[in-house]
């Protein structure tokens, strides 16, 4: 449980275009910092995926469609993430002369992220669940001859097992190390780690709580404060409820534990 002040979040609202542009640039630097210089050079990229998404060299009429250019640095990166994010990564990679490989189930064969990447590899299954099979994703990366895996966010991007599987397969994982994912994937342990290093944290329970434990935490809050019940594992807002009154705790706790167990295989909440 985390205590919070009741009221509207001052940071609510949509991001500006400048902020989005800055975020894209930071993502590009992050990709370059993790991948550049770690793999072999000189693999050819086929340009001119389609008329809607043009490689910069084509858009500037420096290279005709259908011809090849020598890759300046990283060989291949693979993206299996939500389509809009995959397209952003493909755009950044293209600017860096990095070839990309999209993975897709049969029902996603015509989506934009498949057309935006230089290559595409099919994976078994249908819909979102197809992107949750780490073995299939690693196998697709190996078939494509990929050097790196960029998980974006969502799906398996915070999966310790997937990150380790990629590393064991000799693929560069573009993201936090498996050890970091394991630490920060457990919010209780992450809070304890922060406290050991004198990092201020929001007041809350020291570990997982049942409904009675959540009520005990709420009873200690000052008047006018609210409480958040959160899943210990996972993220994305699942297994989380804001509680403004003591009588809301039992139902909120039950819903959070149920959602967390279904989404993350771990029903613990704090």
Short mmCIF file of C-alpha atoms in Angstrom, two decimals:
data_model
loop_
_atom_site.label_atom_id
_atom_site.label_comp_id
_atom_site.label_asym_id
_atom_site.label_seq_id
_atom_site.Cartn_x
_atom_site.Cartn_y
_atom_site.Cartn_z
CA UNK A 1 0.00 0.00 0.00
CA UNK A 2 1.24 3.50 -0.86
CA UNK A 3 -0.18 6.64 0.71
CA UNK A 4 -1.05 9.58 -1.54
CA UNK A 5 -2.68 12.95 -1.20
CA UNK A 6 -6.28 12.98 -2.31
CA UNK A 7 -6.92 15.21 -5.29
CA UNK A 8 -6.06 15.71 -8.92
CA UNK A 9 -2.59 14.91 -10.24
CA UNK A 10 -0.92 18.18 -11.26
CA UNK A 11 0.87 16.37 -14.08
CA UNK A 12 -2.26 15.22 -15.86
CA UNK A 13 -2.63 16.25 -19.49
CA UNK A 14 -1.31 15.36 -22.90
CA UNK A 15 2.36 15.57 -23.85
CA UNK A 16 3.46 18.37 -26.14
CA UNK A 17 4.91 17.76 -29.59
CA UNK A 18 8.29 19.02 -28.33
CA UNK A 19 8.20 16.52 -25.47
CA UNK A 20 7.40 13.68 -27.88
CA UNK A 21 10.26 14.71 -30.15
CA UNK A 22 12.64 14.82 -27.18
CA UNK A 23 11.45 11.37 -26.11
CA UNK A 24 12.12 10.00 -29.59
CA UNK A 25 15.64 11.44 -29.53
CA UNK A 26 16.30 9.91 -26.11
CA UNK A 27 15.05 6.53 -27.33
CA UNK A 28 17.40 6.79 -30.28
CA UNK A 29 20.36 7.53 -28.01
CA UNK A 30 19.34 4.64 -25.76
CA UNK A 31 19.20 2.27 -28.72
CA UNK A 32 22.53 3.48 -30.04
CA UNK A 33 24.20 3.25 -26.64
CA UNK A 34 23.10 -0.34 -26.12
CA UNK A 35 23.64 -1.70 -29.60
CA UNK A 36 26.14 0.35 -31.61
CA UNK A 37 29.57 -1.15 -32.00
CA UNK A 38 28.70 -4.48 -30.38
CA UNK A 39 28.08 -6.50 -33.54
CA UNK A 40 29.54 -7.05 -36.97
CA UNK A 41 29.39 -4.46 -39.72
CA UNK A 42 28.64 -4.68 -43.41
CA UNK A 43 25.28 -6.40 -43.80
CA UNK A 44 23.13 -5.11 -46.65
CA UNK A 45 19.74 -3.54 -46.03
CA UNK A 46 17.04 -3.65 -48.71
CA UNK A 47 15.51 -0.20 -48.86
CA UNK A 48 12.07 0.92 -49.97
CA UNK A 49 9.77 -1.10 -47.76
CA UNK A 50 6.71 0.75 -49.04
CA UNK A 51 5.56 4.18 -50.13
CA UNK A 52 4.28 5.11 -46.66
CA UNK A 53 7.50 4.50 -44.75
CA UNK A 54 10.63 5.52 -46.62
CA UNK A 55 14.19 5.13 -45.45
CA UNK A 56 15.81 8.60 -45.21
CA UNK A 57 18.28 7.71 -47.97
CA UNK A 58 15.36 7.07 -50.35
CA UNK A 59 13.37 10.12 -49.23
CA UNK A 60 16.38 12.31 -50.01
CA UNK A 61 16.84 10.61 -53.42
CA UNK A 62 20.31 9.41 -52.44
CA UNK A 63 19.51 5.73 -53.02
CA UNK A 64 16.90 4.40 -55.50
CA UNK A 65 14.26 2.05 -54.18
CA UNK A 66 15.19 -1.60 -54.29
CA UNK A 67 18.95 -1.02 -54.08
CA UNK A 68 21.19 -1.89 -51.14
CA UNK A 69 23.42 0.15 -48.91
CA UNK A 70 26.16 -1.10 -46.66
CA UNK A 71 25.19 -1.09 -43.02
CA UNK A 72 27.38 1.34 -41.14
CA UNK A 73 27.25 -0.48 -37.83
CA UNK A 74 24.70 -2.72 -36.17
CA UNK A 75 23.50 -5.70 -38.15
CA UNK A 76 19.89 -6.39 -37.20
CA UNK A 77 17.52 -5.51 -34.40
CA UNK A 78 14.17 -7.17 -33.83
CA UNK A 79 11.01 -5.53 -32.49
CA UNK A 80 7.92 -7.43 -31.36
CA UNK A 81 6.28 -4.63 -29.43
CA UNK A 82 3.10 -2.64 -29.79
CA UNK A 83 2.93 -1.52 -33.39
CA UNK A 84 3.26 2.23 -32.91
CA UNK A 85 6.32 1.77 -30.70
CA UNK A 86 7.81 -0.70 -33.18
CA UNK A 87 7.43 1.86 -35.96
CA UNK A 88 9.22 4.50 -33.88
CA UNK A 89 12.07 2.10 -33.20
CA UNK A 90 12.25 1.18 -36.89
CA UNK A 91 12.43 4.87 -37.80
CA UNK A 92 15.27 5.51 -35.34
CA UNK A 93 17.11 2.39 -36.50
CA UNK A 94 16.77 3.44 -40.14
CA UNK A 95 18.32 6.81 -39.34
CA UNK A 96 21.23 4.93 -37.75
CA UNK A 97 21.57 2.57 -40.74
CA UNK A 98 20.45 -0.38 -38.60
CA UNK A 99 18.35 -3.04 -40.31
CA UNK A 100 15.23 -4.11 -38.48
CA UNK A 101 13.14 -7.26 -38.34
CA UNK A 102 9.47 -7.26 -37.39
CA UNK A 103 7.83 -10.35 -35.98
CA UNK A 104 4.14 -10.98 -36.56
CA UNK A 105 1.41 -13.61 -36.22
CA UNK A 106 -0.70 -14.39 -39.28
CA UNK A 107 -3.44 -11.89 -38.42
CA UNK A 108 -0.90 -9.05 -38.12
CA UNK A 109 0.74 -9.67 -41.49
CA UNK A 110 -0.47 -6.38 -42.98
CA UNK A 111 0.09 -4.09 -40.01
CA UNK A 112 2.26 -0.99 -40.28
CA UNK A 113 5.13 -2.29 -38.15
CA UNK A 114 5.64 -5.19 -40.56
CA UNK A 115 5.84 -2.81 -43.52
CA UNK A 116 8.03 -0.34 -41.63
CA UNK A 117 10.83 -2.82 -40.95
CA UNK A 118 13.38 -4.10 -43.44
CA UNK A 119 12.52 -7.75 -42.83
CA UNK A 120 9.75 -9.71 -41.16
CA UNK A 121 9.55 -13.11 -39.49
CA UNK A 122 6.28 -14.95 -38.80
CA UNK A 123 5.54 -16.34 -35.35
CA UNK A 124 2.88 -18.89 -34.38
CA UNK A 125 -0.43 -17.95 -32.79
CA UNK A 126 -2.87 -15.09 -33.27
CA UNK A 127 -3.43 -11.72 -31.68
CA UNK A 128 -1.60 -10.30 -28.69
CA UNK A 129 -0.92 -13.70 -27.15
CA UNK A 130 1.41 -14.54 -30.04
CA UNK A 131 3.82 -11.86 -28.79
CA UNK A 132 4.00 -13.46 -25.34
CA UNK A 133 5.85 -16.63 -26.41
CA UNK A 134 9.54 -16.03 -25.56
CA UNK A 135 10.73 -19.23 -27.25
CA UNK A 136 9.01 -18.29 -30.52
CA UNK A 137 10.46 -14.77 -30.40
CA UNK A 138 14.00 -15.97 -29.76
CA UNK A 139 13.66 -18.54 -32.55
CA UNK A 140 12.44 -15.84 -34.95
CA UNK A 141 15.40 -13.64 -34.04
CA UNK A 142 17.80 -16.51 -34.66
CA UNK A 143 16.18 -17.34 -38.02
CA UNK A 144 16.58 -13.74 -39.08
CA UNK A 145 20.21 -13.65 -38.01
CA UNK A 146 19.46 -10.81 -35.61
CA UNK A 147 22.12 -9.43 -33.31
CA UNK A 148 19.83 -7.58 -30.91
CA UNK A 149 16.33 -7.63 -29.50
CA UNK A 150 14.54 -4.36 -28.68
CA UNK A 151 11.47 -5.20 -26.56
CA UNK A 152 9.99 -1.70 -26.51
CA UNK A 153 7.50 -1.70 -23.64
CA UNK A 154 4.55 -3.85 -22.72
CA UNK A 155 4.31 -7.57 -23.56
CA UNK A 156 7.60 -9.20 -22.52
CA UNK A 157 9.66 -6.02 -22.16
CA UNK A 158 9.97 -6.52 -18.38
CA UNK A 159 10.24 -10.31 -18.47
CA UNK A 160 13.37 -11.52 -16.70
CA UNK A 161 13.03 -14.92 -18.35
CA UNK A 162 12.82 -13.40 -21.84
CA UNK A 163 15.80 -11.10 -21.25
CA UNK A 164 17.86 -14.04 -20.02
CA UNK A 165 16.74 -16.21 -22.94
CA UNK A 166 17.91 -13.54 -25.38
CA UNK A 167 21.28 -13.25 -23.67
CA UNK A 168 21.71 -17.02 -23.58
CA UNK A 169 21.00 -17.09 -27.32
CA UNK A 170 23.79 -14.56 -27.91
CA UNK A 171 21.40 -11.69 -28.63
CA UNK A 172 22.06 -8.20 -27.29
CA UNK A 173 19.17 -7.20 -25.03
CA UNK A 174 18.35 -3.52 -25.61
CA UNK A 175 17.16 -2.67 -22.12
CA UNK A 176 17.87 -3.12 -18.42
CA UNK A 177 19.89 -6.15 -17.39
CA UNK A 178 17.98 -9.24 -16.22
CA UNK A 179 19.24 -8.54 -12.69
CA UNK A 180 17.78 -5.03 -12.78
CA UNK A 181 14.49 -6.31 -14.18
CA UNK A 182 14.30 -8.89 -11.39
CA UNK A 183 14.98 -6.28 -8.70
CA UNK A 184 12.62 -3.60 -9.91
CA UNK A 185 9.98 -6.08 -11.01
CA UNK A 186 9.40 -6.79 -7.31
CA UNK A 187 8.13 -3.47 -5.98
CA UNK A 188 8.54 -4.45 -2.35
CA UNK A 189 12.18 -5.40 -2.85
CA UNK A 190 12.72 -2.30 -5.00
CA UNK A 191 11.42 -0.10 -2.17
CA UNK A 192 13.64 -1.91 0.32
CA UNK A 193 16.63 -1.46 -2.01
CA UNK A 194 15.87 2.27 -2.27
CA UNK A 195 15.62 2.58 1.51
CA UNK A 196 18.98 0.83 1.98
CA UNK A 197 20.52 3.53 -0.20
CA UNK A 198 18.74 6.40 1.59
CA UNK A 199 16.43 7.13 -1.34
CA UNK A 200 13.18 8.71 -0.05
CA UNK A 201 10.06 6.63 -0.67
CA UNK A 202 6.36 7.23 -0.18
CA UNK A 203 5.13 5.81 3.16
CA UNK A 204 3.65 2.34 2.77
CA UNK A 205 3.61 -1.24 3.98
CA UNK A 206 7.02 -2.94 4.29
CA UNK A 207 5.79 -6.01 2.43
CA UNK A 208 2.73 -7.78 1.00
CA UNK A 209 -0.51 -7.37 2.95
CA UNK A 210 -3.86 -9.11 3.25
CA UNK A 211 -7.07 -7.09 3.54
CA UNK A 212 -6.65 -6.67 7.30
CA UNK A 213 -3.08 -5.48 6.80
CA UNK A 214 -4.25 -2.94 4.24
CA UNK A 215 -6.84 -1.65 6.70
CA UNK A 216 -4.12 -1.27 9.34
CA UNK A 217 -2.05 0.85 6.97
CA UNK A 218 -5.08 3.00 6.09
CA UNK A 219 -5.84 3.59 9.76
CA UNK A 220 -2.40 5.20 10.17
CA UNK A 221 -2.96 7.77 7.41
CA UNK A 222 -3.71 11.42 8.20
CA UNK A 223 -7.19 12.74 7.53
CA UNK A 224 -7.83 13.46 3.86
CA UNK A 225 -5.20 11.06 2.57
CA UNK A 226 -5.91 8.18 0.19
CA UNK A 227 -4.13 4.87 -0.29
CA UNK A 228 -3.11 2.83 -3.32
CA UNK A 229 -3.18 -0.95 -3.24
CA UNK A 230 -0.68 -2.23 -5.79
CA UNK A 231 0.46 -5.56 -7.16
CA UNK A 232 3.95 -6.54 -6.01
CA UNK A 233 4.77 -7.86 -9.48
CA UNK A 234 4.07 -6.61 -13.00
CA UNK A 235 2.95 -3.16 -14.05
CA UNK A 236 0.76 -1.33 -16.51
CA UNK A 237 -1.83 -0.36 -13.92
CA UNK A 238 -3.17 -3.89 -13.48
CA UNK A 239 -3.69 -5.03 -9.90
CA UNK A 240 -3.93 -1.46 -8.63
CA UNK A 241 -6.74 0.48 -6.93
CA UNK A 242 -6.96 3.86 -5.21
CA UNK A 243 -8.82 3.68 -1.91
CA UNK A 244 -10.39 6.79 -0.37
CA UNK A 245 -12.38 5.16 2.44
CA UNK A 246 -11.82 2.23 4.81
CA UNK A 247 -14.97 0.45 3.66
CA UNK A 248 -13.58 0.28 0.10
CA UNK A 249 -10.54 -1.77 1.12
CA UNK A 250 -11.97 -5.31 1.18
CA UNK A 251 -13.35 -5.12 -2.38
CA UNK A 252 -10.33 -3.25 -3.73
CA UNK A 253 -7.95 -5.78 -2.19
CA UNK A 254 -9.90 -8.70 -3.65
CA UNK A 255 -9.92 -7.14 -7.12
CA UNK A 256 -6.21 -6.30 -6.99
CA UNK A 257 -5.15 -9.79 -5.92
CA UNK A 258 -7.37 -11.36 -8.58
CA UNK A 259 -6.06 -9.12 -11.36
CA UNK A 260 -2.44 -9.55 -10.28
CA UNK A 261 -2.73 -13.33 -10.15
CA UNK A 262 -4.32 -13.45 -13.61
CA UNK A 263 -1.91 -10.99 -15.23
CA UNK A 264 1.39 -11.81 -13.51
CA UNK A 265 0.94 -15.21 -11.90
CA UNK A 266 1.46 -13.58 -8.49
CA UNK A 267 -1.47 -12.28 -6.45
CA UNK A 268 0.60 -10.54 -3.77
CA UNK A 269 -0.20 -6.86 -3.19
CA UNK A 270 1.21 -4.20 -0.91
#
